[in-house]
Coordinates of C-alpha atoms and ligand atoms in Angstrom, one line a residue:
M1 CA -17.1 -8.6 6.7
I2 CA -19.0 -9.1 3.4
D3 CA -21.0 -5.8 3.9
I4 CA -17.7 -4.0 4.5
I5 CA -16.3 -5.7 1.3
R6 CA -19.4 -4.7 -0.7
Q7 CA -19.2 -1.0 0.4
R8 CA -15.5 -0.4 -0.1
R9 CA -14.7 1.8 -3.0
S10 CA -11.4 3.7 -3.5
I11 CA -11.7 7.2 -2.0
R12 CA -9.6 10.0 -3.4
K13 CA -11.2 13.1 -1.9
F14 CA -11.3 13.5 1.9
T15 CA -12.9 16.3 4.1
E16 CA -10.6 18.2 6.5
K17 CA -11.7 16.1 9.5
T18 CA -8.8 14.3 11.1
V19 CA -8.8 10.7 12.2
D20 CA -9.0 10.6 15.9
N21 CA -6.5 8.8 18.1
E22 CA -9.0 6.0 18.8
K23 CA -9.3 5.1 15.3
L24 CA -5.7 5.6 14.7
K25 CA -4.9 3.0 17.3
L26 CA -7.2 0.6 15.8
L27 CA -5.6 1.0 12.4
Q28 CA -2.2 0.3 13.9
E29 CA -3.5 -2.8 15.6
A30 CA -5.0 -4.0 12.4
A31 CA -1.8 -3.4 10.6
L32 CA 0.1 -5.4 13.3
R33 CA -2.3 -8.2 13.2
S34 CA -1.7 -8.9 9.4
P35 CA -0.6 -12.5 8.6
A36 CA 2.8 -12.6 7.3
S37 CA 5.0 -15.4 5.6
K38 CA 6.7 -17.5 8.1
N39 CA 5.5 -15.0 10.7
A40 CA 8.5 -12.9 9.8
N41 CA 6.7 -9.6 10.6
A42 CA 9.2 -7.8 8.5
W43 CA 7.1 -4.9 7.9
E44 CA 7.1 -1.3 9.2
F45 CA 4.4 1.2 9.1
V46 CA 4.9 5.0 9.0
F47 CA 1.6 6.9 10.0
V48 CA 2.0 10.3 8.6
Q49 CA -0.6 13.1 9.8
D50 CA 1.9 16.1 9.2
M51 CA 0.1 17.8 6.3
E52 CA 3.6 19.2 5.0
L53 CA 4.9 15.7 4.7
I54 CA 1.5 14.5 3.1
Q55 CA 2.0 17.2 0.5
G56 CA 5.4 15.7 -0.1
L57 CA 3.9 12.3 -0.5
A58 CA 1.4 13.6 -2.9
A59 CA 4.2 14.3 -5.2
S60 CA 5.7 10.7 -5.2
K61 CA 4.7 10.0 -8.7
P62 CA 3.6 12.1 -11.6
F63 CA 0.2 10.3 -11.8
G64 CA -1.9 8.6 -9.2
S65 CA -0.6 10.2 -6.0
K66 CA -1.6 13.8 -6.2
F67 CA -4.9 13.1 -4.6
L68 CA -3.2 12.5 -1.2
E69 CA -3.1 16.3 -0.8
T70 CA -6.4 16.1 0.9
A71 CA -5.8 13.0 3.0
P72 CA -5.5 13.6 6.8
L73 CA -3.7 10.3 7.2
A74 CA -1.2 8.5 4.9
V75 CA 0.2 5.1 6.0
V76 CA 3.4 4.2 4.3
V77 CA 3.8 0.5 4.2
A78 CA 7.4 -1.0 3.9
A79 CA 9.3 -4.1 4.7
D80 CA 12.9 -5.4 5.0
D81 CA 13.4 -7.6 2.0
T82 CA 16.4 -9.2 3.7
K83 CA 14.1 -10.7 6.4
T84 CA 11.5 -12.2 3.9
E85 CA 11.3 -12.9 0.1
A86 CA 7.7 -12.6 0.5
W87 CA 7.8 -8.9 1.4
V88 CA 5.4 -7.7 -1.5
E89 CA 2.8 -10.2 -0.3
D90 CA 3.2 -9.3 3.5
C91 CA 2.9 -5.6 2.6
S92 CA 0.0 -6.1 0.3
V93 CA -1.9 -8.1 3.0
A94 CA -1.1 -5.2 5.5
S95 CA -2.3 -2.7 3.1
I96 CA -5.6 -4.3 2.6
F97 CA -6.1 -4.8 6.3
L98 CA -5.6 -1.2 6.7
Q99 CA -8.1 -0.5 4.0
M100 CA -10.7 -2.9 5.3
T101 CA -10.4 -1.7 8.8
A102 CA -10.7 1.9 7.7
Q103 CA -13.9 1.0 6.0
S104 CA -15.2 -0.7 9.1
L105 CA -14.6 2.4 11.0
G106 CA -16.5 4.7 8.6
L107 CA -13.3 6.0 6.9
G108 CA -12.5 5.9 3.1
S109 CA -9.1 4.9 1.7
C110 CA -7.1 4.3 -1.4
W111 CA -3.8 2.5 -2.2
V112 CA -1.1 4.5 -3.8
Q113 CA 1.5 2.1 -5.5
I114 CA 4.9 3.0 -4.8
H115 CA 6.9 -0.2 -5.5
G116 CA 8.0 -0.5 -9.3
R117 CA 6.9 3.3 -9.8
E118 CA 9.0 6.3 -10.9
H119 CA 9.1 9.5 -9.2
S120 CA 10.9 11.4 -12.1
E121 CA 13.6 10.3 -14.7
G122 CA 16.3 8.6 -12.9
L123 CA 14.6 8.5 -9.4
N124 CA 12.2 5.9 -8.3
A125 CA 9.2 6.6 -6.2
E126 CA 10.5 4.4 -3.4
S127 CA 13.8 6.3 -2.9
Y128 CA 11.8 9.6 -3.0
V129 CA 9.5 8.4 -0.2
Q130 CA 12.4 6.9 1.7
S131 CA 14.4 10.2 1.6
L132 CA 11.3 12.3 2.4
L133 CA 10.6 10.3 5.7
G134 CA 14.1 9.0 6.6
I135 CA 13.2 5.4 5.9
P136 CA 16.4 3.4 5.7
S137 CA 17.3 1.9 2.3
N138 CA 16.9 -1.7 3.5
L139 CA 13.1 -1.2 3.9
K140 CA 11.3 -1.6 0.6
V141 CA 8.4 0.7 0.3
L142 CA 5.2 -1.0 -1.3
S143 CA 2.4 1.4 -0.9
I144 CA 0.9 4.4 0.8
I145 CA -2.6 3.9 2.1
A146 CA -4.6 7.4 2.0
I147 CA -7.3 7.3 4.8
G148 CA -9.9 10.0 5.8
Y149 CA -13.6 10.8 5.7
P150 CA -14.9 10.8 2.1
V151 CA -16.4 14.0 0.6
K152 CA -18.7 11.8 -1.1
E153 CA -19.7 8.2 -0.7
R154 CA -19.2 6.2 -3.8
Q155 CA -21.7 3.8 -4.8
A156 CA -21.1 0.0 -4.3
K157 CA -20.6 -2.0 -7.4
D158 CA -23.7 -4.0 -8.3
A159 CA -23.1 -7.7 -7.7
A160 CA -24.6 -8.5 -11.1
D161 CA -21.9 -6.5 -12.7
L162 CA -19.0 -8.6 -11.2
Q163 CA -16.8 -10.7 -13.5
W164 CA -18.5 -13.9 -12.4
E165 CA -16.9 -15.6 -15.5
K166 CA -13.5 -15.6 -13.6
I167 CA -14.8 -18.1 -11.2
H168 CA -14.1 -21.6 -12.2
L169 CA -15.6 -24.6 -10.4
N170 CA -13.3 -27.7 -9.9
K171 CA -11.5 -27.2 -13.3
F172 CA -10.5 -24.3 -15.3
T173 CA -13.0 -23.3 -18.1
D174 CA -11.6 -21.4 -21.0
R175 CA -14.2 -18.8 -21.8
S176 CA -11.9 -16.7 -24.0
E177 CA -13.8 -17.5 -27.3
Ligands
LIG201 C1 -2.1 -2.8 -6.3 C2 -2.8 -1.6 -6.3 C3 -2.3 -0.4 -6.8 C4 -3.0 0.7 -6.8 N1 -2.4 2.0 -7.1 C5 -3.1 3.0 -7.2 C6 -2.4 4.3 -7.4 O1 -1.2 4.5 -7.4 N2 -3.3 5.5 -7.4 C7 -4.5 5.4 -7.2 O2 -5.2 6.4 -7.4 N3 -5.3 4.2 -7.1 C8 -4.6 3.1 -7.1 N4 -5.2 1.8 -6.7 C9 -6.6 1.9 -6.7 C10 -7.3 1.2 -7.9 O3 -7.2 2.1 -9.0 C11 -8.8 0.8 -7.6 O4 -8.7 -0.2 -6.6 C12 -9.5 0.2 -8.7 O5 -9.6 1.3 -9.7 C13 -10.8 -0.4 -8.4 O6 -11.7 0.6 -7.8 P1 -12.2 0.5 -6.5 O7 -11.2 0.4 -5.5 O8 -13.1 1.6 -6.2 O9 -13.1 -0.8 -6.4 C14 -4.4 0.8 -6.6 C15 -5.1 -0.5 -6.2 C16 -4.3 -1.6 -6.0 C17 -4.9 -2.9 -5.4

């Protein structure tokens, strides 16, 4: 697992190669194995491979979603917020499970934030995605996880460059000065 964590970088440019059914099934299984608060499992996952719909998803936000255009797979992560107050956490855990599983399968991925973002003036990105994919309005949309084969591998971050000062032992140490 630590090697998968070390190698993962956000990938925003994908080759045309599609994600085969075996990998698709493993990604779906991983999403469904995500831990969820009170075991509520209030999430729903829309696996989108239709390139026309993916072009639509790429237009979810003015910035930060256009790269979806080349993704052969986009997974929309949503949850019913009437079933759990921890829907953001539950969807976040599932999103990262999808990303780490993608990495373990030799795929690249990137998170596209939808919750709290605007599509255009007067329309939020969530309503836009709901309407594009027919997702009912009781399902809150947290993210879209773009998945595919990277055009170029990205270099892993060097361990020496990590913000080790953010680790505190036993008690918080103020290092702001
Ligand atoms: C909650 C969250 C929201 C993100 N939203 C976006 C996004 O909307 N568009 C995007 O291109 N990348 C997005 N990212 C990816 C981050 O930009 C990326 O993880 C960060 O720059 C660190 O780079 P790395 O993933 O290569 O380590 C998001 C990541 C997280 C965790």
